[in-house]
Short mmCIF file of C-alpha atoms in Angstrom, two decimals:
data_model
loop_
_atom_site.label_atom_id
_atom_site.label_comp_id
_atom_site.label_asym_id
_atom_site.label_seq_id
_atom_site.Cartn_x
_atom_site.Cartn_y
_atom_site.Cartn_z
CA UNK A 1 -55.22 26.91 -41.30
CA UNK A 2 -54.15 24.75 -44.23
CA UNK A 3 -50.75 26.49 -44.31
CA UNK A 4 -50.27 25.90 -40.60
CA UNK A 5 -51.15 22.25 -41.01
CA UNK A 6 -48.69 21.91 -43.89
CA UNK A 7 -45.94 23.51 -41.78
CA UNK A 8 -46.69 21.22 -38.88
CA UNK A 9 -46.61 18.17 -41.15
CA UNK A 10 -43.28 19.32 -42.61
CA UNK A 11 -41.84 19.78 -39.17
CA UNK A 12 -43.04 16.33 -38.11
CA UNK A 13 -41.32 14.85 -41.17
CA UNK A 14 -38.10 16.88 -40.89
CA UNK A 15 -37.56 16.45 -37.15
CA UNK A 16 -37.07 12.64 -37.25
CA UNK A 17 -34.72 13.08 -40.20
CA UNK A 18 -32.67 15.61 -38.25
CA UNK A 19 -32.51 13.25 -35.29
CA UNK A 20 -31.32 10.43 -37.54
CA UNK A 21 -28.66 12.68 -39.11
CA UNK A 22 -27.51 13.81 -35.64
CA UNK A 23 -27.23 10.20 -34.46
CA UNK A 24 -25.27 9.27 -37.58
CA UNK A 25 -22.88 12.18 -37.03
CA UNK A 26 -22.34 11.15 -33.38
CA UNK A 27 -21.64 7.57 -34.41
CA UNK A 28 -19.24 8.76 -37.10
CA UNK A 29 -17.36 11.03 -34.68
CA UNK A 30 -17.20 8.22 -32.13
CA UNK A 31 -15.86 5.77 -34.68
CA UNK A 32 -13.25 8.31 -35.77
CA UNK A 33 -12.14 8.83 -32.18
CA UNK A 34 -11.94 5.07 -31.64
CA UNK A 35 -9.95 4.74 -34.86
CA UNK A 36 -7.51 7.43 -33.73
CA UNK A 37 -7.12 5.79 -30.32
CA UNK A 38 -6.49 2.43 -31.98
CA UNK A 39 -3.87 3.98 -34.24
CA UNK A 40 -2.16 5.60 -31.24
CA UNK A 41 -2.16 2.28 -29.39
CA UNK A 42 -0.81 0.45 -32.42
CA UNK A 43 2.03 2.96 -32.66
CA UNK A 44 3.13 2.35 -29.06
CA UNK A 45 6.16 0.20 -28.34
CA UNK A 46 6.11 -2.14 -25.35
CA UNK A 47 9.25 -3.52 -23.77
CA UNK A 48 7.13 -6.08 -21.90
CA UNK A 49 3.52 -7.22 -22.14
CA UNK A 50 2.43 -9.73 -19.55
CA UNK A 51 -0.90 -10.75 -18.10
CA UNK A 52 -1.78 -12.49 -14.86
CA UNK A 53 1.56 -11.95 -13.10
CA UNK A 54 1.82 -14.17 -10.02
CA UNK A 55 5.37 -13.48 -8.85
CA UNK A 56 7.79 -10.59 -9.02
CA UNK A 57 11.35 -10.24 -7.79
CA UNK A 58 13.89 -7.51 -8.27
CA UNK A 59 17.44 -6.61 -7.41
CA UNK A 60 18.74 -3.14 -6.69
CA UNK A 61 21.86 -1.71 -5.12
CA UNK A 62 20.10 -1.79 -1.74
CA UNK A 63 19.09 -5.45 -1.85
CA UNK A 64 16.87 -8.15 -3.31
CA UNK A 65 13.12 -8.54 -2.86
CA UNK A 66 10.71 -11.25 -3.95
CA UNK A 67 6.93 -11.33 -3.74
CA UNK A 68 4.42 -13.92 -4.85
CA UNK A 69 0.66 -14.09 -5.02
CA UNK A 70 -1.16 -16.54 -2.80
CA UNK A 71 -4.73 -16.61 -4.09
CA UNK A 72 -5.50 -12.87 -4.22
CA UNK A 73 -2.89 -11.69 -1.71
CA UNK A 74 0.72 -10.71 -2.31
CA UNK A 75 3.23 -11.99 0.26
CA UNK A 76 6.90 -11.39 0.92
CA UNK A 77 8.55 -14.71 0.07
CA UNK A 78 11.26 -14.54 2.74
CA UNK A 79 8.65 -13.94 5.44
CA UNK A 80 5.05 -14.72 4.38
CA UNK A 81 3.79 -13.33 7.71
CA UNK A 82 5.27 -9.90 6.99
CA UNK A 83 2.40 -7.34 6.88
CA UNK A 84 2.93 -6.33 3.26
CA UNK A 85 0.97 -3.35 1.96
CA UNK A 86 -0.55 -4.66 -1.28
CA UNK A 87 -0.07 -1.42 -3.20
CA UNK A 88 3.71 -1.93 -3.50
CA UNK A 89 3.84 -5.21 -5.47
CA UNK A 90 0.75 -4.12 -7.38
CA UNK A 91 2.50 -0.93 -8.51
CA UNK A 92 5.56 -2.91 -9.62
CA UNK A 93 3.42 -5.31 -11.66
CA UNK A 94 1.44 -2.40 -13.10
CA UNK A 95 4.65 -0.62 -14.12
CA UNK A 96 6.64 -3.54 -15.54
CA UNK A 97 3.86 -5.93 -16.59
CA UNK A 98 2.95 -3.72 -19.52
CA UNK A 99 5.93 -1.45 -19.89
CA UNK A 100 5.74 1.18 -22.60
CA UNK A 101 9.08 2.03 -24.18
CA UNK A 102 10.19 5.32 -25.68
CA UNK A 103 11.90 3.54 -28.54
CA UNK A 104 13.46 0.25 -29.54
CA UNK A 105 17.15 0.18 -30.41
CA UNK A 106 17.78 -1.62 -33.67
CA UNK A 107 21.23 -2.52 -34.96
CA UNK A 108 22.71 -1.05 -31.78
CA UNK A 109 25.83 -1.96 -29.81
CA UNK A 110 26.29 -4.91 -27.50
CA UNK A 111 24.39 -4.81 -24.16
CA UNK A 112 27.50 -3.94 -22.16
CA UNK A 113 27.70 -0.63 -24.05
CA UNK A 114 24.47 0.40 -22.34
CA UNK A 115 25.37 -0.79 -18.85
CA UNK A 116 23.27 -3.92 -19.27
CA UNK A 117 26.00 -6.47 -18.56
CA UNK A 118 26.04 -5.40 -14.90
CA UNK A 119 22.63 -3.68 -14.62
CA UNK A 120 21.63 -1.31 -11.83
CA UNK A 121 18.22 -3.00 -11.61
CA UNK A 122 16.95 -6.43 -12.54
CA UNK A 123 13.23 -7.25 -12.47
CA UNK A 124 11.81 -10.74 -12.99
CA UNK A 125 8.11 -11.32 -13.60
CA UNK A 126 6.47 -14.75 -13.60
CA UNK A 127 2.98 -15.44 -14.92
CA UNK A 128 0.46 -18.01 -13.70
CA UNK A 129 1.90 -20.67 -16.02
CA UNK A 130 5.44 -20.19 -14.76
CA UNK A 131 6.74 -18.26 -17.78
CA UNK A 132 9.47 -15.82 -16.74
CA UNK A 133 10.38 -12.44 -18.20
CA UNK A 134 13.55 -10.75 -16.94
CA UNK A 135 14.16 -7.05 -17.49
CA UNK A 136 17.54 -5.41 -16.93
CA UNK A 137 17.92 -1.66 -16.50
CA UNK A 138 21.28 -0.12 -17.32
CA UNK A 139 22.75 3.31 -17.94
CA UNK A 140 20.80 6.56 -17.89
CA UNK A 141 20.42 8.57 -21.08
CA UNK A 142 18.89 12.03 -20.75
CA UNK A 143 15.61 11.36 -18.87
CA UNK A 144 15.51 7.67 -19.72
CA UNK A 145 17.20 4.35 -19.04
CA UNK A 146 18.37 1.60 -21.33
CA UNK A 147 16.42 -1.59 -20.73
CA UNK A 148 17.03 -5.11 -21.97
CA UNK A 149 14.26 -7.67 -22.22
CA UNK A 150 16.36 -10.77 -21.61
CA UNK A 151 13.59 -13.01 -22.92
CA UNK A 152 13.40 -11.38 -26.36
CA UNK A 153 16.94 -9.96 -26.41
CA UNK A 154 15.63 -6.54 -27.46
CA UNK A 155 16.97 -3.29 -26.06
CA UNK A 156 14.79 -0.23 -25.44
CA UNK A 157 14.86 3.14 -23.79
CA UNK A 158 12.22 3.66 -21.09
CA UNK A 159 11.15 6.62 -19.00
CA UNK A 160 13.40 7.08 -15.96
CA UNK A 161 10.34 7.16 -13.69
CA UNK A 162 9.91 3.36 -13.99
CA UNK A 163 12.48 2.77 -11.25
CA UNK A 164 10.43 4.74 -8.73
CA UNK A 165 8.51 1.64 -7.64
CA UNK A 166 11.79 -0.14 -6.82
CA UNK A 167 13.12 2.44 -4.37
CA UNK A 168 11.24 1.41 -1.22
CA UNK A 169 12.75 -0.36 1.76
CA UNK A 170 10.99 -3.36 3.27
CA UNK A 171 10.08 -1.26 6.31
CA UNK A 172 8.37 1.28 4.07
CA UNK A 173 6.31 -1.50 2.50
CA UNK A 174 4.88 -2.64 5.83
CA UNK A 175 1.17 -2.23 6.43
CA UNK A 176 1.08 -0.97 10.00
CA UNK A 177 -1.98 -1.20 12.22
CA UNK A 178 -4.35 1.70 12.70
CA UNK A 179 -4.55 2.94 16.25
CA UNK A 180 -8.03 4.06 17.29
CA UNK A 181 -8.88 7.62 18.18
CA UNK A 182 -9.24 7.58 21.98
CA UNK A 183 -9.57 10.53 24.33
CA UNK A 184 -11.18 11.44 27.62
CA UNK A 185 -14.44 12.05 25.78
CA UNK A 186 -14.88 8.46 24.57
CA UNK A 187 -12.77 6.35 26.96
CA UNK A 188 -15.17 4.39 29.15
CA UNK A 189 -12.91 2.07 31.10
CA UNK A 190 -9.31 0.90 31.35
CA UNK A 191 -8.15 -2.30 33.01
CA UNK A 192 -4.43 -2.73 33.67
CA UNK A 193 -3.16 -6.20 34.54
CA UNK A 194 0.37 -6.80 35.77
CA UNK A 195 1.58 -9.84 37.62
CA UNK A 196 -1.97 -11.07 38.07
CA UNK A 197 -3.10 -7.84 39.77
CA UNK A 198 -5.69 -5.57 38.17
CA UNK A 199 -6.12 -1.81 38.32
CA UNK A 200 -9.41 -0.45 37.00
CA UNK A 201 -10.29 3.09 35.97
CA UNK A 202 -13.95 3.66 35.15
CA UNK A 203 -15.44 6.83 33.69
CA UNK A 204 -18.65 6.14 35.60
CA UNK A 205 -16.73 6.52 38.86
CA UNK A 206 -16.39 10.21 39.73
CA UNK A 207 -13.30 9.48 41.80
CA UNK A 208 -11.57 8.18 38.63
CA UNK A 209 -12.05 11.37 36.60
CA UNK A 210 -8.41 12.44 36.99
CA UNK A 211 -7.12 8.91 36.26
CA UNK A 212 -9.31 8.54 33.16
CA UNK A 213 -8.03 11.88 31.85
CA UNK A 214 -4.43 10.80 32.44
CA UNK A 215 -4.64 7.40 30.73
CA UNK A 216 -6.76 8.83 27.91
CA UNK A 217 -4.00 11.37 27.30
CA UNK A 218 -1.51 8.52 26.93
CA UNK A 219 -3.75 6.53 24.59
CA UNK A 220 -4.39 9.63 22.50
CA UNK A 221 -0.64 10.23 22.09
CA UNK A 222 0.19 6.78 20.66
CA UNK A 223 1.81 6.79 17.22
CA UNK A 224 2.36 3.48 15.44
CA UNK A 225 5.22 4.63 13.25
CA UNK A 226 8.23 2.59 14.39
CA UNK A 227 8.52 -1.17 14.76
CA UNK A 228 11.11 -3.53 16.21
CA UNK A 229 9.66 -6.67 14.59
CA UNK A 230 7.04 -6.99 11.88
CA UNK A 231 6.06 -10.64 12.39
CA UNK A 232 7.31 -11.73 15.79
CA UNK A 233 7.21 -15.43 16.64
CA UNK A 234 6.02 -16.65 20.02
CA UNK A 235 9.48 -17.93 20.92
CA UNK A 236 10.89 -14.41 20.52
CA UNK A 237 8.34 -12.58 22.69
CA UNK A 238 10.43 -13.02 25.83
CA UNK A 239 13.25 -10.98 24.32
CA UNK A 240 10.87 -8.03 24.14
CA UNK A 241 9.38 -8.61 27.58
CA UNK A 242 6.10 -9.45 25.86
CA UNK A 243 5.65 -13.02 26.99
CA UNK A 244 2.65 -13.66 29.23
CA UNK A 245 4.76 -13.79 32.39
CA UNK A 246 6.43 -10.42 31.87
CA UNK A 247 4.07 -8.16 29.93
CA UNK A 248 1.53 -5.66 31.22
CA UNK A 249 -1.90 -5.93 29.62
CA UNK A 250 -4.08 -2.87 29.04
CA UNK A 251 -7.71 -3.31 28.03
CA UNK A 252 -9.32 -0.03 27.03
CA UNK A 253 -13.06 0.14 26.37
CA UNK A 254 -14.04 3.15 24.27
CA UNK A 255 -16.90 4.27 22.05
CA UNK A 256 -16.84 4.76 18.31
CA UNK A 257 -19.99 5.82 16.48
CA UNK A 258 -21.91 5.23 19.72
CA UNK A 259 -20.76 1.59 19.87
CA UNK A 260 -18.36 0.19 22.46
CA UNK A 261 -15.02 -1.11 21.20
CA UNK A 262 -12.21 -2.92 23.00
CA UNK A 263 -8.52 -2.22 22.48
CA UNK A 264 -5.95 -4.58 24.01
CA UNK A 265 -2.36 -3.45 24.43
CA UNK A 266 0.56 -5.54 25.62
CA UNK A 267 3.38 -3.44 27.03
CA UNK A 268 6.79 -5.04 27.41
CA UNK A 269 10.33 -4.01 28.27
CA UNK A 270 12.45 -1.02 27.24
CA UNK A 271 14.74 -0.86 24.23
CA UNK A 272 17.39 1.33 25.87
CA UNK A 273 16.57 4.34 23.69
CA UNK A 274 13.60 5.71 25.59
CA UNK A 275 10.97 3.36 24.14
CA UNK A 276 9.02 0.32 25.26
CA UNK A 277 7.97 -2.65 23.17
CA UNK A 278 4.21 -2.76 22.57
CA UNK A 279 1.80 -5.03 20.71
CA UNK A 280 -1.90 -4.49 20.10
CA UNK A 281 -4.88 -6.83 19.72
CA UNK A 282 -3.97 -9.86 17.55
CA UNK A 283 -1.23 -8.08 15.58
CA UNK A 284 2.20 -9.71 15.31
CA UNK A 285 3.98 -6.36 14.95
CA UNK A 286 6.12 -5.20 17.88
CA UNK A 287 5.96 -1.40 18.02
CA UNK A 288 8.24 1.09 19.71
CA UNK A 289 6.34 3.60 21.84
CA UNK A 290 8.02 6.15 24.08
CA UNK A 291 8.37 5.37 27.76
CA UNK A 292 6.59 8.64 28.62
CA UNK A 293 3.51 7.71 26.58
CA UNK A 294 3.46 4.22 28.10
CA UNK A 295 3.75 5.70 31.60
CA UNK A 296 0.71 7.85 30.88
CA UNK A 297 -1.25 4.86 29.60
CA UNK A 298 -0.36 2.99 32.79
CA UNK A 299 -0.94 6.11 34.91
CA UNK A 300 2.56 5.91 36.32
CA UNK A 301 3.53 9.10 38.08
CA UNK A 302 6.98 10.46 37.43
CA UNK A 303 9.16 10.30 40.56
CA UNK A 304 9.65 13.69 42.17
CA UNK A 305 13.17 15.03 42.72
CA UNK A 306 14.32 14.71 46.32
CA UNK A 307 17.40 16.12 47.91
#
């Protein structure tokens, strides 16, 4: 019994010591990892290091773009009402705000030797205090580009992937609306108003079963992928046949997650290429939707061929 007690006492003494040693080893390993990470970070070269960027503009062969931050929202300076998808300016700021370089050129040639006198890309970043940093991207070298920080006058090579965020057209940067999922299974009612006259299709009316199926098929086929205007002004609506006097209004009541929702569509004139101009709800985007789909939404029967 005495031996067992002695063993138990030894174990009770040794166990806390082992736990302390284990904790010390973990702390040591953690500190070593942190030290290695700090050394790696210290060895990195940055062509630009900015914080709190509030404006960004850039010039490419395809054009010039400028965005600025209004409170927490990025806007397109030339058209603040443009529905800008926030990810695009955010990606540019993320890429160029803290831009890691592959190496810094020291005692190199003049900037024109690297294509930096007439650069392929120019990016300007402005912080909250109005301080500007301009970066010029010149010739390609292997899988990199030469880059000049015009503020510091230093030349670097940077990964060629940095220009990827500058390749998008304005149309690609638009945040288009999301069209709801509507079909004959969840469409409850559609009201069509043209010239002050209303046509109503109601799923509760057995006589409207065929009509509800037809208009639901049209609503289910809508694709918001092409636009004629991204921020139309009221004075320009008439040119699209979307002014109150000319447009056809469609109000579709449907269910989503067992709750009724209302979709309002305004259908205007034709563009001459087989599409009609359409707006939805309170959006200022004028979409292009095929005439056939619009005819189905409006339950317009195709004329039969007659001899």
